[in-house]
Amino acid sequence: MDLSCFKAYDLRGRVPDQLNPQLAERIGRAYVELTDAKRVVVGYDIRLSSPEIATALSAGLKAAGADVYDIGLCGTEQVYFATSYYHMDGGIMVTASHNPKDHNGMKLVERESRPISSDNGLNTIRERVLEPFDDAPTPGRSEYLTVEPDYINHLLGFVNGGALSPLKIVVNAGNGGAGPVIDSLARKLPFEFVRLHHQPDGHFPNGVPNPLLEENRAVTAEAVLREGADMGIAWDGDYDRCFFFDENGRFIEGYYIVGLLADQFLRKMGGGRIIHDPRLTWNTRELVQAAGGTAIECKTGHAFIKQRMREEDALYGGEMSAHHYFRDFAYCDSGMIPWLLIAERLCQSGQTLSSLIDARIEAYPASGEINRTVEDPARLIDTIEKIYGADAVSVGYVDGLSVEFERWRFNLRMSNTEPVVRLNVESRGDIALMKEKTVELLAAMEQAERNQ
């Protein structure tokens, strides 16, 4: 049995050789053994293989004695929501997010939508599926659970409906699952939506929805300009990430969205703790402090962010990769709450999105994440630390290597799954310096790679 679909945080693999109904059924059985769950939420994304895999997964859960609450076609965040809101014992979402269309996968959570990853059970499931199983004395049953009304109302609870005014918003679901949620929200909001690639379609006629890829952004940007919209929003397939375009069609780096959301939340709540990742930090720290909050740095990755948020009782956590986490959403990530909050801010302030963002980009210009494939990532990072660490104001290791100077800083970290290093550089109000240091670092990395 090929178990290469088991990753650090979830399962993802090609169908049917790496993930198939037979393996899905065994994962369901092993999940119940691991968690002792009696009531499990199951949902699935728009991929063509998802219904069959979800059915097999549910069969395994029931054979092991768990009752399955089927919420059908949905986004990952709806599994998180249903598991927490209805006090279920766990939840499993069948999705491969933005992977190629012949792939599928699963995201697993236990009670309170706490993530199950390789360090707290996923490896146990991986090993268990290889062994024989016995059926439970009493099999579980299955029923359909209608989640949408409670989910929509919960989303709307994050904003002040009375503060909202008409906006024109371009929305690009990428033929993923976001479209139906937008339609449900639209009935309760004073916004005009211009819909692109709106219908869920697992054939992905317009390509796999992944707005992080530059080639996927033009259609949204052009529509914003053509329609004279106030902003544009695009989602990945299971819509746990959302991406923003200002009224000029400019793609906004996730780093600046983290700062804006942190500021908006702290204004609404009157202070609190905010979790952020170490890749780019200065803009977030400054905005959080100015709004009376406390900024806390945490290792990148949803399992780390969610755990730290629980420990700190943080209001909000943000990653520059467009994952945004909310205490009042079971500390989970949502691709719907962020755009509602930013729309609220536009309505309250009367400002354009570009005017809210421009000052922050000017104050802290950033390189964006630059990826390089290298032979020995750990050795390369060690070499870069020797070059830059001695003269730095501070050196940190929360996630990879963070090196700070008076006017600029960088973070260099390695991928969990491939021989890749990821570089982020920012400066204090000096775009030329940021660009100069980015070029310098990349040259140093290339030289270090040649010398290995």
PDB file of C-alpha atoms in Angstrom, residues 25 28-29 32 37-40 42 55-70 89 134-144:
ATOM      1  CA  GLU A  25     -11.948   3.410   4.259  1.00  0.00           C
ATOM      2  CA  GLY A  28     -11.704   6.141   8.697  1.00  0.00           C
ATOM      3  CA  ARG A  29     -11.272   3.034  10.839  1.00  0.00           C
ATOM      4  CA  VAL A  32     -11.787   6.219  15.238  1.00  0.00           C
ATOM      5  CA  ALA A  37     -14.670   9.563  18.295  1.00  0.00           C
ATOM      6  CA  LYS A  38     -18.373   8.756  18.409  1.00  0.00           C
ATOM      7  CA  ARG A  39     -19.629  11.613  16.210  1.00  0.00           C
ATOM      8  CA  VAL A  40     -17.593  12.749  13.188  1.00  0.00           C
ATOM      9  CA  VAL A  42     -17.369  14.620   7.007  1.00  0.00           C
ATOM     10  CA  THR A  55     -18.210   7.768   0.928  1.00  0.00           C
ATOM     11  CA  ALA A  56     -15.436   5.235   1.537  1.00  0.00           C
ATOM     12  CA  LEU A  57     -14.071   7.275   4.444  1.00  0.00           C
ATOM     13  CA  SER A  58     -17.547   7.381   5.997  1.00  0.00           C
ATOM     14  CA  ALA A  59     -17.907   3.630   5.567  1.00  0.00           C
ATOM     15  CA  GLY A  60     -14.699   3.119   7.550  1.00  0.00           C
ATOM     16  CA  LEU A  61     -15.811   5.500  10.283  1.00  0.00           C
ATOM     17  CA  LYS A  62     -19.143   3.685  10.621  1.00  0.00           C
ATOM     18  CA  ALA A  63     -17.546   0.247  10.563  1.00  0.00           C
ATOM     19  CA  ALA A  64     -15.419   1.369  13.514  1.00  0.00           C
ATOM     20  CA  GLY A  65     -18.557   2.436  15.393  1.00  0.00           C
ATOM     21  CA  ALA A  66     -18.698   6.208  14.806  1.00  0.00           C
ATOM     22  CA  ASP A  67     -21.753   8.116  13.632  1.00  0.00           C
ATOM     23  CA  VAL A  68     -21.080  10.216  10.533  1.00  0.00           C
ATOM     24  CA  TYR A  69     -22.568  13.683  10.087  1.00  0.00           C
ATOM     25  CA  ASP A  70     -22.331  14.320   6.366  1.00  0.00           C
ATOM     26  CA  ASP A  89     -15.807  14.527  18.451  1.00  0.00           C
ATOM     27  CA  ASP A 134     -12.265  -5.705  13.257  1.00  0.00           C
ATOM     28  CA  ASP A 135     -15.719  -4.220  12.892  1.00  0.00           C
ATOM     29  CA  ALA A 136     -17.278  -2.549  15.920  1.00  0.00           C
ATOM     30  CA  PRO A 137     -20.024  -4.590  17.671  1.00  0.00           C
ATOM     31  CA  THR A 138     -22.498  -1.850  16.734  1.00  0.00           C
ATOM     32  CA  PRO A 139     -21.826   0.020  13.492  1.00  0.00           C
ATOM     33  CA  GLY A 140     -22.303   3.751  13.319  1.00  0.00           C
ATOM     34  CA  ARG A 141     -25.036   5.437  11.354  1.00  0.00           C
ATOM     35  CA  SER A 142     -24.966   8.329   8.898  1.00  0.00           C
ATOM     36  CA  GLU A 143     -27.118  11.415   8.600  1.00  0.00           C
ATOM     37  CA  TYR A 144     -26.999  14.618   6.595  1.00  0.00           C
TER      38      TYR A 144
END
